[in-house]
């Protein structure tokens, strides 16, 4: 199972699903946040594999995606994460809602209807949580949508009360919250990056901010059924972050009255992580050790990041992991979180 695959919607396809009022605005004025691939610094080809460019844009051709990914590697399922949701979700409230609905409609018609192996992520106007919650409940009626998409960079820390309607809807519908790197550019760590390497390494910092905000705010006490998937943010940092949070909690626990157990316990009960881009230490044995230290042996999910340039092929990735752990990462861990379509399972 592949838990991070990126379909790409073209502007004309967005327009086709928008109501006339918003279609005019979109076609004449566009959107404020930049779309994926257009933010400096980016790699050549917009960050996409050279062989993934068909007649249209990478991630837009369903048949090519099936040929290069689903069929070639015999995938049981592929979780679709349309990154346009990060830009659409930060627009003006009603316009953002219309854009995200159009993206969900397009994803349904373009991918979910074409192959039962595709699993949809619900795009929502994340910065307008009440409207986001409505869209979550609306799409939850379609079993092909099995995840809510959220950006790692949000206007406020994710544990803030502003986002409680989204977290509540996630628990009510029993859909995990898939937090993907990117979103509203905030550059909380190092400022605007000068180099792509800098931006890419900062993804893990974004995820650490998400973890600390949700854990330390007491979000999991308020929403005990909440499940969070950290997508495309690395893995090896998770152990040391838990150690640090636990050590400081023992000293400053009175400053965190909403917590009833150690921060690491919340992490291991509520978070999943994906493998791409996973750290590659010079000594291969250090990676399984880091996974064990993080306590995510049963919460680590394979991700290819297709069709991006740093794509990980399922038959080549993670070969240094012990066989039992590698098999769990490639499929069985994901089965605890997502439902494999019945015809594929059979």
Short mmCIF file of N, CA and C in Angstrom, two decimals, residues 34-44 46-47 83 86 152-153 180-207 232-234 277 308-310:
data_model
loop_
_atom_site.label_atom_id
_atom_site.label_comp_id
_atom_site.label_asym_id
_atom_site.label_seq_id
_atom_site.Cartn_x
_atom_site.Cartn_y
_atom_site.Cartn_z
N UNK A 34 0.44 30.49 -3.66
CA UNK A 34 1.00 29.81 -4.84
C UNK A 34 0.66 28.33 -4.83
N UNK A 35 0.54 27.76 -6.03
CA UNK A 35 0.24 26.33 -6.14
C UNK A 35 1.54 25.55 -6.02
N UNK A 36 1.45 24.25 -5.70
CA UNK A 36 2.67 23.44 -5.53
C UNK A 36 3.55 23.48 -6.77
N UNK A 37 4.84 23.53 -6.54
CA UNK A 37 5.79 23.54 -7.64
C UNK A 37 6.19 24.92 -8.12
N UNK A 38 5.49 25.97 -7.64
CA UNK A 38 5.79 27.32 -8.12
C UNK A 38 6.47 28.17 -7.05
N UNK A 39 6.77 27.60 -5.91
CA UNK A 39 7.41 28.34 -4.82
C UNK A 39 8.92 28.15 -4.90
N UNK A 40 9.67 29.26 -4.85
CA UNK A 40 11.13 29.14 -4.82
C UNK A 40 11.57 28.70 -3.43
N UNK A 41 12.58 27.85 -3.28
CA UNK A 41 13.31 27.20 -4.39
C UNK A 41 12.69 25.84 -4.75
N UNK A 42 12.66 25.52 -6.01
CA UNK A 42 12.15 24.22 -6.45
C UNK A 42 13.18 23.55 -7.34
N UNK A 43 13.08 22.21 -7.42
CA UNK A 43 13.99 21.46 -8.28
C UNK A 43 13.55 21.62 -9.74
N UNK A 44 14.43 21.21 -10.63
CA UNK A 44 14.13 21.23 -12.06
C UNK A 44 12.88 20.41 -12.36
N UNK A 46 9.93 21.30 -11.91
CA UNK A 46 8.90 21.50 -10.90
C UNK A 46 8.93 20.47 -9.80
N UNK A 47 10.00 19.69 -9.73
CA UNK A 47 10.11 18.67 -8.70
C UNK A 47 9.53 17.33 -9.09
N UNK A 83 -2.07 18.12 -3.60
CA UNK A 83 -1.43 19.21 -2.87
C UNK A 83 -2.03 20.58 -3.15
N UNK A 86 -3.56 22.55 -0.20
CA UNK A 86 -2.84 23.46 0.67
C UNK A 86 -3.06 24.91 0.26
N UNK A 152 0.85 20.96 7.07
CA UNK A 152 1.69 21.03 8.27
C UNK A 152 1.85 22.47 8.73
N UNK A 153 1.92 23.40 7.78
CA UNK A 153 2.01 24.82 8.11
C UNK A 153 0.62 25.44 8.10
N UNK A 180 0.21 16.74 5.70
CA UNK A 180 1.28 16.69 4.71
C UNK A 180 2.13 17.95 4.80
N UNK A 181 3.44 17.79 4.62
CA UNK A 181 4.34 18.94 4.68
C UNK A 181 3.90 20.03 3.71
N UNK A 182 4.20 21.28 4.07
CA UNK A 182 3.80 22.42 3.25
C UNK A 182 2.60 23.13 3.85
N UNK A 183 2.02 24.02 3.07
CA UNK A 183 0.88 24.80 3.53
C UNK A 183 1.17 26.29 3.49
N UNK A 184 0.59 27.03 4.41
CA UNK A 184 0.81 28.48 4.47
C UNK A 184 2.28 28.72 4.82
N UNK A 185 3.07 29.35 3.95
CA UNK A 185 4.49 29.56 4.27
C UNK A 185 4.67 30.41 5.52
N UNK A 186 5.31 29.84 6.52
CA UNK A 186 5.53 30.58 7.76
C UNK A 186 7.00 30.64 8.13
N UNK A 187 7.77 29.63 7.71
CA UNK A 187 9.22 29.60 7.94
C UNK A 187 9.55 29.86 9.40
N UNK A 188 8.92 29.08 10.28
CA UNK A 188 9.11 29.29 11.71
C UNK A 188 10.53 28.94 12.17
N UNK A 189 11.21 28.08 11.42
CA UNK A 189 12.50 27.59 11.90
C UNK A 189 13.67 28.46 11.45
N UNK A 190 13.88 28.58 10.14
CA UNK A 190 15.10 29.22 9.63
C UNK A 190 14.84 30.44 8.76
N UNK A 191 13.59 30.86 8.64
CA UNK A 191 13.29 31.94 7.71
C UNK A 191 13.14 31.41 6.30
N UNK A 192 12.80 32.27 5.33
CA UNK A 192 12.65 31.81 3.94
C UNK A 192 13.91 31.11 3.46
N UNK A 193 13.80 29.90 2.91
CA UNK A 193 15.00 29.14 2.53
C UNK A 193 15.70 29.72 1.32
N UNK A 194 17.00 29.64 1.33
CA UNK A 194 17.80 30.05 0.18
C UNK A 194 18.08 28.88 -0.77
N UNK A 195 17.93 27.66 -0.27
CA UNK A 195 18.29 26.48 -1.04
C UNK A 195 17.21 25.42 -0.89
N UNK A 196 17.08 24.60 -1.93
CA UNK A 196 16.07 23.54 -1.87
C UNK A 196 16.41 22.56 -0.75
N UNK A 197 17.68 22.25 -0.56
CA UNK A 197 18.07 21.34 0.51
C UNK A 197 17.57 21.85 1.86
N UNK A 198 17.67 23.15 2.05
CA UNK A 198 17.22 23.76 3.30
C UNK A 198 15.72 23.57 3.49
N UNK A 199 14.96 23.82 2.41
CA UNK A 199 13.51 23.65 2.48
C UNK A 199 13.15 22.19 2.76
N UNK A 200 13.83 21.28 2.09
CA UNK A 200 13.50 19.87 2.20
C UNK A 200 13.78 19.35 3.61
N UNK A 201 14.90 19.77 4.18
CA UNK A 201 15.23 19.33 5.54
C UNK A 201 14.29 19.94 6.57
N UNK A 202 13.72 21.09 6.25
CA UNK A 202 12.84 21.77 7.20
C UNK A 202 11.49 21.06 7.35
N UNK A 203 11.16 20.15 6.44
CA UNK A 203 9.89 19.43 6.54
C UNK A 203 9.78 18.72 7.89
N UNK A 204 10.89 18.16 8.38
CA UNK A 204 10.83 17.47 9.66
C UNK A 204 10.54 18.45 10.79
N UNK A 205 11.03 19.69 10.67
CA UNK A 205 10.73 20.70 11.68
C UNK A 205 9.26 21.06 11.71
N UNK A 206 8.64 21.13 10.52
CA UNK A 206 7.20 21.40 10.46
C UNK A 206 6.43 20.33 11.23
N UNK A 207 6.81 19.07 11.02
CA UNK A 207 6.10 17.97 11.66
C UNK A 207 6.30 17.99 13.18
N UNK A 232 5.37 12.77 4.76
CA UNK A 232 6.52 13.43 4.10
C UNK A 232 7.24 14.39 5.04
N UNK A 233 7.61 13.89 6.21
CA UNK A 233 8.33 14.72 7.15
C UNK A 233 9.47 14.01 7.85
N UNK A 234 9.90 12.86 7.33
CA UNK A 234 10.98 12.13 7.99
C UNK A 234 10.48 11.31 9.17
N UNK A 277 10.22 11.37 2.70
CA UNK A 277 11.60 10.96 2.50
C UNK A 277 12.23 10.46 3.81
N UNK A 308 6.93 12.61 -7.84
CA UNK A 308 8.03 13.54 -7.59
C UNK A 308 9.39 12.90 -7.86
N UNK A 309 10.39 13.74 -8.01
CA UNK A 309 11.73 13.29 -8.44
C UNK A 309 12.37 12.34 -7.44
N UNK A 310 12.03 12.49 -6.13
CA UNK A 310 12.64 11.62 -5.13
C UNK A 310 11.74 10.43 -4.80
#
